[in-house]
PDB file of C-alpha atoms and ligand atoms in Angstrom:
ATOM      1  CA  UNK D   1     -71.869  33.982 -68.218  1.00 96.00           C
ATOM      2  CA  UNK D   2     -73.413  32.562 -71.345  1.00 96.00           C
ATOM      3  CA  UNK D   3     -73.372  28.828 -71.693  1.00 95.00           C
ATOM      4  CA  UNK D   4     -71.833  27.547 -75.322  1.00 95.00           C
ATOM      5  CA  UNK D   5     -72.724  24.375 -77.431  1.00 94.00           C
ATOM      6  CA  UNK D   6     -69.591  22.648 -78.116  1.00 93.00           C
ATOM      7  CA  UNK D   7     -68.411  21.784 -82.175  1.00 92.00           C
ATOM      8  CA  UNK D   8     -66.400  19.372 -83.092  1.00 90.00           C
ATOM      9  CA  UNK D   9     -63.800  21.884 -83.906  1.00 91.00           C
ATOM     10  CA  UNK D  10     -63.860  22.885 -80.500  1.00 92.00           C
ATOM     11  CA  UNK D  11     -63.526  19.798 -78.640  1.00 89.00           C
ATOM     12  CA  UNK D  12     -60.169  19.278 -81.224  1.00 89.00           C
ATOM     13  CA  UNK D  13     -58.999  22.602 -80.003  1.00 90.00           C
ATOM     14  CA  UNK D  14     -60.019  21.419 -76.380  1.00 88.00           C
ATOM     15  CA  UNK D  15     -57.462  18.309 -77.045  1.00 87.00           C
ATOM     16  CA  UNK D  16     -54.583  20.058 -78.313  1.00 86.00           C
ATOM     17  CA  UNK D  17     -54.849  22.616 -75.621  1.00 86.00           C
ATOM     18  CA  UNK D  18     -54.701  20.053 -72.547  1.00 83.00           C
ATOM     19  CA  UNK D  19     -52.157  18.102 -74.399  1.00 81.00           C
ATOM     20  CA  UNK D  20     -50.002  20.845 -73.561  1.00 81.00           C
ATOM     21  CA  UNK D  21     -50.789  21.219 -69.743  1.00 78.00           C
ATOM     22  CA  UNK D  22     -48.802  18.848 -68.079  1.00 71.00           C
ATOM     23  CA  UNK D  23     -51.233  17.449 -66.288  1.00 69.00           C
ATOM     24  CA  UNK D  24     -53.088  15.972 -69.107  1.00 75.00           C
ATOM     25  CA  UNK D  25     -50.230  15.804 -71.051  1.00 76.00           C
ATOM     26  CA  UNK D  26     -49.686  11.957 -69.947  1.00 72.00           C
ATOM     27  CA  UNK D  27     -53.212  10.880 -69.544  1.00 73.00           C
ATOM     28  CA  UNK D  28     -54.361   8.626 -72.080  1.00 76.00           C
ATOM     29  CA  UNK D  29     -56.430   8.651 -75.347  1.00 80.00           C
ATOM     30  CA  UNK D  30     -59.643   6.948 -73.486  1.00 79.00           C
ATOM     31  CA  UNK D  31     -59.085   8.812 -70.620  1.00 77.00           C
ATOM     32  CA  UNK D  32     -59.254  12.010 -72.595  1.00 81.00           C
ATOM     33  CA  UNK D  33     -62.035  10.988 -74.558  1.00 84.00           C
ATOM     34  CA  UNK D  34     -64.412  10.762 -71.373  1.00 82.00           C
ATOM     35  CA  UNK D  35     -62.982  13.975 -70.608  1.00 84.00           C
ATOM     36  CA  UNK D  36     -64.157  15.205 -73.941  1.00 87.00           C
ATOM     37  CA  UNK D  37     -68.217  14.238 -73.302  1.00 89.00           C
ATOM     38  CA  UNK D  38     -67.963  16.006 -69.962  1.00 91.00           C
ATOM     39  CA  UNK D  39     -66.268  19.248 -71.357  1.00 93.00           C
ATOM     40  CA  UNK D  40     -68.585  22.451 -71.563  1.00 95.00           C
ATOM     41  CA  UNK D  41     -67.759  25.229 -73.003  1.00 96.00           C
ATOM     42  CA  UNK D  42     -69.378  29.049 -71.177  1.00 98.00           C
ATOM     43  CA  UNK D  43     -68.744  32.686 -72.751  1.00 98.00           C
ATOM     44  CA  UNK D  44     -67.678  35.493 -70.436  1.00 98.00           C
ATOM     45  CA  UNK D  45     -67.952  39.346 -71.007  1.00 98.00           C
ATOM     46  CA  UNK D  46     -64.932  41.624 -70.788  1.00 98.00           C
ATOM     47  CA  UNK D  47     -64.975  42.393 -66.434  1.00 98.00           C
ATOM     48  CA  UNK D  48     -66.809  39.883 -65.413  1.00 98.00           C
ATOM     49  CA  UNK D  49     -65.398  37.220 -63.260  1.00 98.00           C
ATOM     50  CA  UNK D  50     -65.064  33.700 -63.085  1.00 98.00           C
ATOM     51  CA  UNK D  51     -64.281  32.523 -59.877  1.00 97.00           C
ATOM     52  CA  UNK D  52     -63.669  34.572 -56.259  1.00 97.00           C
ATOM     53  CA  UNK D  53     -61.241  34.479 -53.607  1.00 96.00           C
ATOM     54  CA  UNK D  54     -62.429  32.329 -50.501  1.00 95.00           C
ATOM     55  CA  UNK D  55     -65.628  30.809 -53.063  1.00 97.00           C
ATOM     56  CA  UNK D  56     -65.641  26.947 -52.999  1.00 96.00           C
ATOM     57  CA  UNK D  57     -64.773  25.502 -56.004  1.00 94.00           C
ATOM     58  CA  UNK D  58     -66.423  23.785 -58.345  1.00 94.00           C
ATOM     59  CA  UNK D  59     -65.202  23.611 -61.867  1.00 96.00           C
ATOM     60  CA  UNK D  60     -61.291  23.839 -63.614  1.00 93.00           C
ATOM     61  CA  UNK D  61     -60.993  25.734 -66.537  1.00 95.00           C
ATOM     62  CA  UNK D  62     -58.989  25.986 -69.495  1.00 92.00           C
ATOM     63  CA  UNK D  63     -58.473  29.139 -71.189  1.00 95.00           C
ATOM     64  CA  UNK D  64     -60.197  28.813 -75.054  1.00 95.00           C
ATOM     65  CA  UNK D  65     -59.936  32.167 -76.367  1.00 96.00           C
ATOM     66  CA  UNK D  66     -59.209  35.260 -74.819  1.00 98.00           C
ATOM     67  CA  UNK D  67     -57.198  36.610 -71.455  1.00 98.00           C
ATOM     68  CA  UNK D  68     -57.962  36.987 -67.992  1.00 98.00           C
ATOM     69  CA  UNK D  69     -56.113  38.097 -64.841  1.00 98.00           C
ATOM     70  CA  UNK D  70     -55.750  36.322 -61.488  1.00 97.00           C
ATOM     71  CA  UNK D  71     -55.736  38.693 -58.214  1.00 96.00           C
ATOM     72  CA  UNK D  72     -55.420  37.946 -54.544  1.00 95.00           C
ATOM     73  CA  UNK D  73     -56.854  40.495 -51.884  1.00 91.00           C
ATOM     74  CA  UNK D  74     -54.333  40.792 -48.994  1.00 82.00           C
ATOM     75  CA  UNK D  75     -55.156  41.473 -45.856  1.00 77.00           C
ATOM     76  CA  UNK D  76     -58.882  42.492 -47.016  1.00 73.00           C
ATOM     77  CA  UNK D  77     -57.112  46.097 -47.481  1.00 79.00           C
ATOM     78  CA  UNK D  78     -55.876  45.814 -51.118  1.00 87.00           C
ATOM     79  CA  UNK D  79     -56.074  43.896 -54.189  1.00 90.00           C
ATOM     80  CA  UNK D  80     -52.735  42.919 -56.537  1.00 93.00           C
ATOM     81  CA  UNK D  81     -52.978  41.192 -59.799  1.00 95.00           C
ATOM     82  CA  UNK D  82     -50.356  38.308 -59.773  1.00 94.00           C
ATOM     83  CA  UNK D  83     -50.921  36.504 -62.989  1.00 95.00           C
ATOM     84  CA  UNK D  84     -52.588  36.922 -66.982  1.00 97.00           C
ATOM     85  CA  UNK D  85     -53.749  33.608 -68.415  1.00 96.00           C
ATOM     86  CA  UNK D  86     -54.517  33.642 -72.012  1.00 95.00           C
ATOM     87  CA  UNK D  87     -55.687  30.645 -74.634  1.00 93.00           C
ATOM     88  CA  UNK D  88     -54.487  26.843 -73.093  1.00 89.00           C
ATOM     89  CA  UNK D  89     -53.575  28.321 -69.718  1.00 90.00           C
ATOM     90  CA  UNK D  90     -55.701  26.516 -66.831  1.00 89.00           C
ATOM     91  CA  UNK D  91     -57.101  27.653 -63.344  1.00 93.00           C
ATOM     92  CA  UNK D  92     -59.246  26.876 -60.594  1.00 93.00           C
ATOM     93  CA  UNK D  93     -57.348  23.839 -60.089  1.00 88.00           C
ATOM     94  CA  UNK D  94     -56.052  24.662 -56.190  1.00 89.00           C
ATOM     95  CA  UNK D  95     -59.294  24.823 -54.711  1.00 91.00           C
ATOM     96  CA  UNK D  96     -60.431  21.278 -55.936  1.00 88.00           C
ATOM     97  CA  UNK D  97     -56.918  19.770 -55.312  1.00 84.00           C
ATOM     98  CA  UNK D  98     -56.560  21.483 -51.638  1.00 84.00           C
ATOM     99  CA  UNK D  99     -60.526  21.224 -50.815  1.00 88.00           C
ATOM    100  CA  UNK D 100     -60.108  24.686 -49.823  1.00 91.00           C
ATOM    101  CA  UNK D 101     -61.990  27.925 -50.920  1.00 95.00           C
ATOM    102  CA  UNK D 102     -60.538  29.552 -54.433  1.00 96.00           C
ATOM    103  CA  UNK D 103     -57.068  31.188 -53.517  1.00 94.00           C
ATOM    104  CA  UNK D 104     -57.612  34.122 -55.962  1.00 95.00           C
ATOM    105  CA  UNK D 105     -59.961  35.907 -57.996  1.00 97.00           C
ATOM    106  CA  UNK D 106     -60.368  35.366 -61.792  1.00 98.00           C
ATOM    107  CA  UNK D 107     -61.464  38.503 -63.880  1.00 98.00           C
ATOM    108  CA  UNK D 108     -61.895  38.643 -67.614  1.00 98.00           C
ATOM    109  CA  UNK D 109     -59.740  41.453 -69.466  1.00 98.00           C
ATOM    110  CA  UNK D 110     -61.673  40.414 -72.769  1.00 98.00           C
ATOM    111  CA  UNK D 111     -64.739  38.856 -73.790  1.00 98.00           C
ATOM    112  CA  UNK D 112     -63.210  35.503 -73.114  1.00 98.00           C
ATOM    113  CA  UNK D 113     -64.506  31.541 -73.768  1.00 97.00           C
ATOM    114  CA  UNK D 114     -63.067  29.627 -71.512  1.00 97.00           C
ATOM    115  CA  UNK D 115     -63.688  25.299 -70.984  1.00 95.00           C
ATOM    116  CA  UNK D 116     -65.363  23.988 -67.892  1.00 96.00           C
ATOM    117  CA  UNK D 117     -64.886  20.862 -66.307  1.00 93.00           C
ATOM    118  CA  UNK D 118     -67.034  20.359 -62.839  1.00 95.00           C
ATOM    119  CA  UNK D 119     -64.874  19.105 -60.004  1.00 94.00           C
ATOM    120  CA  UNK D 120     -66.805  15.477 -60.065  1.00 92.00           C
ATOM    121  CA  UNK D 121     -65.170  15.048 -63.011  1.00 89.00           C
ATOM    122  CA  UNK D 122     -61.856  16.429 -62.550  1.00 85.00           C
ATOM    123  CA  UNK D 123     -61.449  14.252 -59.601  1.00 84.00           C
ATOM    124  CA  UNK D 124     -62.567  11.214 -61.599  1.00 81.00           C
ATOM    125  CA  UNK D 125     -60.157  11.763 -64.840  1.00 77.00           C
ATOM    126  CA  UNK D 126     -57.298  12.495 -62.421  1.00 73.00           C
ATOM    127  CA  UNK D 127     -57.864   9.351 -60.710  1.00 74.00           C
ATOM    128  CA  UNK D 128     -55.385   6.594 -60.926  1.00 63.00           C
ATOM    129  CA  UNK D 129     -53.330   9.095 -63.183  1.00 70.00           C
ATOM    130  CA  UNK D 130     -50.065   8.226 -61.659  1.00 63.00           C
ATOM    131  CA  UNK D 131     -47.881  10.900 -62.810  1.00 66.00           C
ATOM    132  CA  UNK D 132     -50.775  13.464 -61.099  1.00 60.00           C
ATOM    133  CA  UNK D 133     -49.416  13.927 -57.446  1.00 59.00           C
ATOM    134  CA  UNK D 134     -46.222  14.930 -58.868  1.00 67.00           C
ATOM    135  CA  UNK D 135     -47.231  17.413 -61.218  1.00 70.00           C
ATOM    136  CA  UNK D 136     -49.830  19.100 -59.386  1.00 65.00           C
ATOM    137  CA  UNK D 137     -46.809  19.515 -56.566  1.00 68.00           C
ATOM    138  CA  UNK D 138     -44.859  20.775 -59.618  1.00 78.00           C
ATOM    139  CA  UNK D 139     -47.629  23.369 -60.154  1.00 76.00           C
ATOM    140  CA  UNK D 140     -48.768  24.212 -56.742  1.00 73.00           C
ATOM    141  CA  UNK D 141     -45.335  24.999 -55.914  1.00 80.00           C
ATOM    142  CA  UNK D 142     -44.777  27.308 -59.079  1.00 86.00           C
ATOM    143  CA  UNK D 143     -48.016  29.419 -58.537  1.00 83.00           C
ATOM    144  CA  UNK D 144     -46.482  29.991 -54.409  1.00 79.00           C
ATOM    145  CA  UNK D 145     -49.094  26.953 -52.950  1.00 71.00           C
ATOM    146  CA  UNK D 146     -48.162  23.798 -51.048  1.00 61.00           C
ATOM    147  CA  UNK D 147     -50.215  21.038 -52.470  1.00 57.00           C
TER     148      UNK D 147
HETATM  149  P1  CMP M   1     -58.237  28.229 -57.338  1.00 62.98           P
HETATM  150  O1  CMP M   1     -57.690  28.596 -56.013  1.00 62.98           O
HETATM  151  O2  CMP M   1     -59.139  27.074 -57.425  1.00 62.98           O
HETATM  152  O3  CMP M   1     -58.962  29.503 -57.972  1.00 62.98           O
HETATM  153  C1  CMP M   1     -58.171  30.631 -58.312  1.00 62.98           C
HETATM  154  C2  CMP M   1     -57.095  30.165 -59.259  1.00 62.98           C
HETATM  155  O4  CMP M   1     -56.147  31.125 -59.629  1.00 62.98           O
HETATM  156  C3  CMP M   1     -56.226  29.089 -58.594  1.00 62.98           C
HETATM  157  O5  CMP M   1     -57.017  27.971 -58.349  1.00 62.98           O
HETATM  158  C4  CMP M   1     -55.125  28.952 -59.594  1.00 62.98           C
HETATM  159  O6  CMP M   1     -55.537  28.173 -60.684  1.00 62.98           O
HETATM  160  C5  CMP M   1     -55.001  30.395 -60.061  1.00 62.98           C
HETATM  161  N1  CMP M   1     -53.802  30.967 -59.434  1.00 62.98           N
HETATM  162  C6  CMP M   1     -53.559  31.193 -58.131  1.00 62.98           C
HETATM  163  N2  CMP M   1     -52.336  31.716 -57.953  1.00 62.98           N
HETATM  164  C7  CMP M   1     -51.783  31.811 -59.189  1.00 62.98           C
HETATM  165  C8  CMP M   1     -50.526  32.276 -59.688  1.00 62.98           C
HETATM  166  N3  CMP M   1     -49.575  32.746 -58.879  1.00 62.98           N
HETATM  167  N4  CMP M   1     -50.323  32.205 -61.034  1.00 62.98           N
HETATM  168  C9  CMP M   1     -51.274  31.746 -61.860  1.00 62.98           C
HETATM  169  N5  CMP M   1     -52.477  31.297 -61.451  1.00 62.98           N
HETATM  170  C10 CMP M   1     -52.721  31.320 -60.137  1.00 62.98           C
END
């Protein structure tokens, strides 16, 4: 993992991108702007991976550029891909929401950028979001979880 410097072009990208997940999708302009100076930005080589099964979490990403795939082990026997997540798809939000260790493992299928927001501050720009509980139950429940 390489860590980026962030351009202005990026952290433009980085708004248009999370205006599209829901769950930034009705935060508002200052909100997003603190978001914005706590943003980084880290570079990932085809195969490697960004987060682990049964790791604690500590950061949410949003896919910048690039694809990876999300796999669960089951029963510590075998491992099955359940999801690809290309450029303004996000992860690594379940173990920050549910305080629990990451439900799946993230691997990168390309040389993929993806942004990085530590869990201190995911907590603290979802807080006093209204419409967050909702949506994250919204979410939880489409990806199989109970939030
Ligand atoms: P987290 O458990 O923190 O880390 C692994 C991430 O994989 C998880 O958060 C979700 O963001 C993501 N994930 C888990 N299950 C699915 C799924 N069925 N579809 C897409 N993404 C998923």
């Amino acid at each position: 993992m390489e860590k980026l410097r962030i351009k202005e072009f990026d952290t433009v990208q980085f708004t248009k991108m999370v205006r599209k997940i829901k769950l930034f999708s009705s935060m508002r302009m200052d909100l997003l702007e603190k978001i914005l100076a706590w943003v980084g930005l880290h570079g990932y080589k085809k195969g490697e991976k960004i987060c682990r099964q049964g790791d604690i979490g500590d950061a949410f990403f949003v896919v910048y550029e690039g694809k990876v795939s999300v796999s669960v082990r089951k029963l510590g026997l075998f491992t099955k891909q359940i999801a690809l997540l290309g450029p303004g798809d996000c992860f690594g939000e379940m173990a920050l929401l549910r305080r629990a260790p990451r439900t799946a493992t993230v691997t990168c299928e390309e040389d993929t950028r993806v942004f990085v927001l530590l869990s201190d501050n995911f907590n603290a720009a979802l807080e006093g979001n209204a419409d967050f509980a909702e949506e994250m139950r919204r979410l939880a429940a489409e990806r199989g979880f109970t939030v």
